[in-house]
Coordinates of C-alpha atoms and ligand atoms in Angstrom, one line a residue:
M13 CA -36.4 6.9 -25.5
K14 CA -36.5 3.6 -27.0
H15 CA -32.9 4.5 -29.3
V16 CA -31.3 5.4 -25.3
A17 CA -32.1 2.4 -24.0
I18 CA -31.1 0.2 -27.2
R19 CA -27.7 2.8 -27.6
A20 CA -27.7 1.4 -23.8
V21 CA -28.0 -1.9 -24.2
V22 CA -25.7 -2.1 -27.2
C23 CA -22.6 0.2 -24.2
S24 CA -23.2 -2.4 -21.6
F25 CA -22.0 -5.3 -23.5
F26 CA -18.9 -3.1 -25.5
L27 CA -18.6 -3.1 -21.5
L28 CA -18.7 -7.0 -21.1
A29 CA -16.5 -7.6 -24.5
T30 CA -14.4 -5.2 -23.1
M31 CA -14.0 -6.2 -19.2
G32 CA -13.9 -10.5 -21.4
Q33 CA -11.0 -9.3 -23.1
A34 CA -9.0 -7.8 -19.9
D35 CA -9.5 -11.3 -17.5
V36 CA -8.1 -13.1 -20.2
K37 CA -5.5 -11.3 -20.7
Q38 CA -5.0 -11.6 -16.7
Q39 CA -5.7 -14.7 -16.9
A40 CA -2.5 -15.0 -18.8
R41 CA 0.1 -13.8 -16.5
V42 CA 1.6 -14.3 -13.1
Q43 CA 0.0 -12.3 -10.5
V44 CA 1.5 -11.4 -7.3
V45 CA -1.6 -10.5 -4.9
M46 CA -0.9 -9.0 -1.7
L47 CA -4.3 -10.3 -0.1
G48 CA -3.4 -9.1 3.5
T49 CA -0.2 -7.2 4.6
G50 CA -1.0 -7.4 8.6
T51 CA 0.6 -8.7 11.6
P52 CA -0.9 -9.7 15.2
L53 CA -1.7 -6.2 15.4
P54 CA -6.0 -6.1 14.5
D55 CA -5.2 -3.4 12.2
P56 CA -8.0 -2.3 9.8
E57 CA -6.6 -1.7 7.1
R58 CA -4.5 -4.5 6.9
S59 CA -5.6 -8.0 6.9
G60 CA -3.5 -11.4 8.5
P61 CA -0.5 -12.2 5.8
S62 CA -1.6 -13.8 3.0
V63 CA -0.5 -14.4 -0.7
A64 CA -1.9 -15.4 -3.6
L65 CA 0.0 -16.1 -6.5
V66 CA -2.3 -16.6 -9.5
V67 CA -0.7 -18.7 -13.0
N68 CA -3.4 -18.6 -15.7
G69 CA -6.4 -17.9 -13.5
R70 CA -5.6 -20.2 -10.9
A71 CA -4.5 -19.5 -7.4
Y72 CA -2.1 -20.5 -4.8
L73 CA -2.1 -18.9 -1.6
F74 CA 0.0 -19.1 0.8
D75 CA -1.2 -17.9 4.2
A76 CA -4.3 -18.0 5.6
G77 CA -4.5 -14.5 8.0
T78 CA -7.8 -13.3 9.0
G79 CA -9.8 -11.9 6.2
I80 CA -8.0 -14.2 3.7
V81 CA -11.6 -15.3 1.6
R82 CA -13.3 -11.3 1.9
R83 CA -9.5 -9.8 0.2
A84 CA -10.0 -12.8 -2.3
A85 CA -13.4 -11.8 -3.1
A86 CA -12.2 -7.9 -3.1
A87 CA -9.6 -8.8 -5.6
R88 CA -11.7 -10.8 -7.4
E89 CA -14.4 -7.9 -7.8
R90 CA -11.0 -5.6 -9.3
G91 CA -11.1 -8.6 -12.2
I92 CA -8.9 -11.1 -10.8
I93 CA -10.4 -14.7 -11.7
G94 CA -8.5 -16.3 -10.5
L95 CA -9.0 -15.3 -6.8
E96 CA -13.5 -16.0 -6.9
P97 CA -13.8 -17.4 -4.1
R98 CA -15.0 -20.5 -4.5
T99 CA -12.3 -21.9 -6.5
L100 CA -9.5 -21.7 -4.1
R101 CA -8.4 -25.2 -3.7
V102 CA -4.7 -25.1 -3.0
A103 CA -3.2 -23.2 -0.1
F104 CA 0.9 -23.3 1.6
L105 CA 1.0 -22.5 5.2
T106 CA 4.8 -21.1 6.4
H107 CA 4.0 -21.8 10.2
L108 CA 1.4 -22.4 12.4
H109 CA 1.8 -18.8 14.3
S110 CA -2.2 -17.8 14.2
D111 CA -1.7 -14.4 13.1
H112 CA -0.8 -16.6 9.5
T113 CA -4.0 -18.8 10.3
L114 CA -6.6 -17.5 11.4
G115 CA -8.3 -17.9 8.5
L116 CA -8.5 -21.2 8.0
P117 CA -11.8 -22.2 9.1
D118 CA -12.3 -19.4 6.6
L119 CA -10.7 -20.8 3.5
T120 CA -11.7 -25.1 4.4
L121 CA -15.6 -23.6 4.7
T122 CA -16.3 -20.0 2.9
P123 CA -15.4 -21.6 -0.5
W124 CA -17.1 -25.0 -0.1
V125 CA -20.5 -23.4 0.9
M126 CA -20.6 -21.0 -2.2
G127 CA -19.8 -24.6 -4.1
R128 CA -16.5 -26.3 -3.7
A129 CA -16.4 -29.8 -4.5
E130 CA -12.5 -30.3 -4.4
P131 CA -11.3 -30.8 -0.6
L132 CA -8.7 -28.5 0.3
E133 CA -5.0 -29.0 -0.9
L134 CA -3.0 -27.8 2.1
W135 CA 0.9 -27.7 2.2
G136 CA 2.4 -26.6 6.0
P137 CA 4.9 -28.2 8.5
H138 CA 4.0 -31.0 10.8
G139 CA 1.1 -29.8 13.0
T140 CA -1.1 -28.9 10.3
R141 CA -3.1 -32.4 10.8
A142 CA -3.5 -31.8 13.9
M143 CA -5.0 -28.3 13.7
V144 CA -6.4 -29.2 10.4
D145 CA -8.5 -32.0 12.7
H146 CA -9.6 -29.5 15.1
I147 CA -11.0 -26.7 13.1
L148 CA -13.5 -29.2 11.5
A149 CA -14.4 -31.2 15.1
A150 CA -15.0 -27.4 16.5
F151 CA -17.4 -26.8 13.0
N152 CA -18.7 -30.7 13.1
E153 CA -23.0 -29.3 13.7
D154 CA -22.4 -26.8 11.2
V155 CA -20.5 -29.4 8.0
I156 CA -23.7 -31.2 9.6
L157 CA -25.9 -29.3 9.4
R158 CA -25.2 -28.5 5.7
T159 CA -25.1 -31.0 4.4
T160 CA -28.5 -32.9 5.4
G161 CA -30.0 -30.4 5.8
L162 CA -31.4 -27.7 3.6
E163 CA -28.9 -26.0 2.0
G164 CA -27.9 -29.5 0.8
S165 CA -23.9 -28.7 0.6
N166 CA -22.4 -31.4 -1.3
T167 CA -20.0 -33.7 1.3
T168 CA -16.9 -33.0 -0.1
G169 CA -16.2 -29.2 -0.4
Y170 CA -15.0 -28.6 2.7
K171 CA -12.7 -31.5 3.6
V172 CA -9.0 -30.6 3.4
D173 CA -5.8 -33.2 2.0
V174 CA -3.6 -32.1 4.4
R175 CA 0.3 -32.5 3.4
E176 CA 2.9 -32.0 6.0
I177 CA 6.2 -31.3 4.1
E178 CA 9.1 -33.2 4.2
P179 CA 12.4 -32.0 3.5
G180 CA 12.4 -32.6 -0.9
D181 CA 8.9 -32.2 -1.0
V182 CA 8.0 -29.9 -4.3
Y183 CA 4.7 -28.9 -5.5
K184 CA 4.3 -29.0 -9.5
D185 CA 1.7 -28.8 -12.0
G186 CA 0.9 -27.2 -15.3
N187 CA 1.2 -23.8 -14.5
A188 CA 3.8 -23.7 -10.8
T189 CA 6.3 -25.6 -9.4
I190 CA 6.9 -23.8 -5.8
K191 CA 9.8 -25.6 -3.4
P192 CA 9.1 -24.8 0.5
F193 CA 12.1 -24.0 2.2
L194 CA 13.4 -23.9 5.9
V195 CA 14.0 -20.3 7.0
K196 CA 14.5 -19.2 11.1
H197 CA 11.3 -18.4 13.1
G198 CA 12.4 -17.9 16.8
E199 CA 11.4 -21.7 19.1
W200 CA 9.1 -23.1 15.9
K201 CA 11.4 -26.0 15.2
Q202 CA 9.4 -25.6 11.2
A203 CA 8.8 -22.6 9.5
F204 CA 9.1 -22.1 5.7
G205 CA 9.7 -19.4 2.6
Y206 CA 8.1 -20.3 -0.9
R207 CA 9.8 -19.9 -3.8
I208 CA 7.5 -20.1 -6.5
E209 CA 8.9 -20.2 -9.7
A210 CA 5.9 -19.5 -12.9
L211 CA 5.4 -18.8 -16.9
G212 CA 9.3 -18.1 -16.4
R213 CA 9.2 -15.6 -13.5
V214 CA 11.0 -16.1 -10.3
I215 CA 8.9 -15.1 -6.7
V216 CA 10.8 -16.0 -2.7
Y217 CA 7.9 -14.9 -0.1
S218 CA 10.3 -15.6 2.7
G219 CA 6.9 -15.7 5.5
D220 CA 8.6 -14.6 9.1
T221 CA 12.2 -15.2 9.3
S222 CA 15.5 -13.6 11.2
P223 CA 18.1 -13.4 8.9
A224 CA 18.4 -16.1 6.7
E225 CA 20.8 -17.4 4.4
S226 CA 17.9 -19.9 3.0
V227 CA 16.4 -16.3 1.5
V228 CA 19.2 -15.4 -0.5
E229 CA 19.8 -18.9 -1.4
N230 CA 16.6 -19.7 -3.1
C231 CA 16.0 -16.0 -4.3
H232 CA 19.3 -15.5 -6.2
G233 CA 17.9 -12.5 -8.6
C234 CA 14.9 -13.7 -7.8
D235 CA 12.3 -11.5 -9.7
I236 CA 10.6 -10.6 -6.9
L237 CA 11.2 -11.1 -3.5
I238 CA 8.5 -10.6 -0.1
A239 CA 10.2 -10.1 2.5
E240 CA 9.1 -9.1 6.5
A241 CA 10.7 -6.1 8.3
Y242 CA 10.5 -4.4 11.6
T243 CA 12.3 -1.0 11.9
E244 CA 15.5 0.4 14.1
A245 CA 14.3 3.5 15.3
S246 CA 11.1 1.4 17.0
F247 CA 14.1 -1.8 18.5
D248 CA 15.6 1.0 20.3
L249 CA 12.7 2.4 21.8
V250 CA 10.8 -1.4 23.0
S251 CA 12.3 -3.2 26.6
A252 CA 15.0 -6.0 26.6
H253 CA 12.5 -8.7 26.6
W254 CA 11.3 -7.3 23.2
Q255 CA 14.6 -6.7 21.3
K256 CA 15.0 -10.6 22.6
Y257 CA 12.1 -11.5 20.6
R258 CA 12.2 -9.5 17.7
R259 CA 16.7 -10.6 17.2
T260 CA 15.3 -13.9 17.6
Y261 CA 12.3 -14.1 15.6
H262 CA 12.3 -11.1 13.0
M263 CA 14.6 -9.2 10.7
S264 CA 15.6 -5.4 11.0
T265 CA 15.5 -3.5 8.1
R266 CA 19.4 -3.4 8.4
E267 CA 19.7 -7.5 8.1
L268 CA 17.3 -7.2 5.2
A269 CA 19.1 -4.8 3.3
D270 CA 21.9 -7.4 4.2
I271 CA 20.0 -10.3 2.5
A272 CA 18.6 -8.6 -0.1
T273 CA 21.5 -7.2 -1.4
R274 CA 23.3 -10.5 -1.3
A275 CA 19.3 -12.0 -3.1
R276 CA 19.8 -8.9 -5.5
P277 CA 15.5 -9.0 -6.6
G278 CA 14.2 -7.3 -9.3
L279 CA 11.8 -5.6 -6.9
L280 CA 11.8 -6.3 -2.7
V281 CA 8.1 -6.2 -1.5
L282 CA 8.1 -5.1 2.1
T283 CA 5.1 -7.3 4.6
H284 CA 3.9 -7.9 7.5
R285 CA 5.6 -4.7 9.6
G286 CA 6.3 -5.7 12.7
N287 CA 6.2 -3.5 15.6
A288 CA 6.6 -5.9 18.4
G289 CA 6.8 -4.1 22.0
C290 CA 4.8 -0.8 20.2
D291 CA 1.5 -3.1 19.3
Q292 CA 1.5 -3.7 23.3
S293 CA 2.2 -1.0 24.8
Q294 CA 0.3 1.9 22.0
A295 CA 3.0 4.4 23.0
H296 CA 2.5 7.0 20.5
G297 CA 6.2 7.2 20.0
C298 CA 6.6 4.0 19.2
L299 CA 3.7 3.3 17.3
R300 CA 5.5 6.0 14.7
A301 CA 8.9 4.5 15.0
G302 CA 7.8 1.9 13.7
S303 CA 5.5 3.3 10.8
E304 CA 5.6 2.3 6.7
E305 CA 7.0 6.0 6.2
Q306 CA 10.0 5.2 8.7
L307 CA 10.4 1.8 7.4
L308 CA 11.0 2.8 3.9
K309 CA 13.7 5.8 5.4
E310 CA 15.7 2.5 6.9
M311 CA 15.6 0.1 4.0
K312 CA 16.3 2.9 2.2
K313 CA 19.8 4.1 4.0
Y314 CA 20.7 0.8 3.8
Y315 CA 19.4 -0.7 0.9
S316 CA 19.8 0.3 -2.7
G317 CA 17.4 -1.9 -5.2
K318 CA 14.3 -1.2 -5.9
V319 CA 11.8 -1.6 -3.1
V320 CA 8.1 -1.0 -1.8
A321 CA 5.8 -1.1 1.0
A322 CA 2.9 -3.6 0.8
H323 CA -0.4 -2.9 0.9
D324 CA -3.3 -5.6 1.2
L325 CA -4.8 -5.5 -2.2
D326 CA -1.3 -4.1 -4.0
V327 CA -0.9 -6.5 -7.3
F328 CA 2.3 -7.2 -8.5
Ligands
ZN414 ZN1 3.5 -13.4 11.6
ZN415 ZN1 5.2 -16.2 12.9

C-alpha cells in the first residue's frame, strides 16, 4: 500500500516535471490562439471575436469579444501559460462594433479581480477612450467596493491606458512589432487590421473588412492571414438590404480568395463567418447556405492555397 502511494507521488512529480518542460517549450515560440471565432450571433460554440498571439509566454490580444477571459482560461488549462487571466494586459481593438468589444469590461476587470496590478494597455480607434471611460463609470460602485472593502483589491489593475491610434503608430517591445493598418468596414471611420512580427514570423489579422488592398500589402507572403468571409450561397438568399450591407462591410468567399491569392499567406485561417440576414431570419435553408461546410467548399473552389476554418481554442 505504502509502496503504491510512493509510486503515485513519484509519478505525479514526473508528470509535473514533464508538463513543466512542455510549458517552457510552448513559451519559447509564437502561438496564435483563436479565443473566439464568432460573430454577433449568440452561437454557444463560438465566443465573440478575439485572437491571442502568445510570444515567449506573453499574450497580445486582438479584439475583445464575449467570453474572452473564460476562453483565455480554457487555453491556459490546455497549457498556454501566457493566457493565464491575471497576466492579460495588452490588447488591440480592430473597431468598436459591439461583437468585438462586449468582452472589454471582462478584460478590464476580471484579470484585476484575479490580482493583476498593471493597468490594461489598450490600442484602438478613435472612440476607444470614451468607451473605456463609460465602462469604468458603469462599474464604479464595483471598483469602490473592491478597493475599499474586505476584498482589498489593488487600486491600479482596473485602470486602462488607452492609445487611440494615429497614422504611423507602431507597438514594439522585446517580443513583437505590431502595426495597425486601415481596412474598409462600411461606415466606420476607422477600422484596423494588424500586422504582427514576432520571432521571425509574420501574422496578419484583417479584422472585419470588405476587400481592402491594405490586407494584401501587409500580408505579402506572411505566414498566417486570419480573415473573415461570408458565403456566396447565403448572399443569394438574403434581401437586397442585407446584400448591400454585406458588400459594404464584409468579404465574400470569392473576394477573400482574390485577396489571399495576391497576399500569398502560408496559411489562411477563416474566422468570423458572417451570415447577416440569415442570422436574423433564422430560415433553415439560409442558415445552411452560410455553414462552415459551404464556406470551405467555396474557398476551395476559388483559392488554391492552404486554408482552414478556425474553431474556438484552435492554435496555429
Ligand atoms: Zn464583427
Ligand atoms: Zn464589424
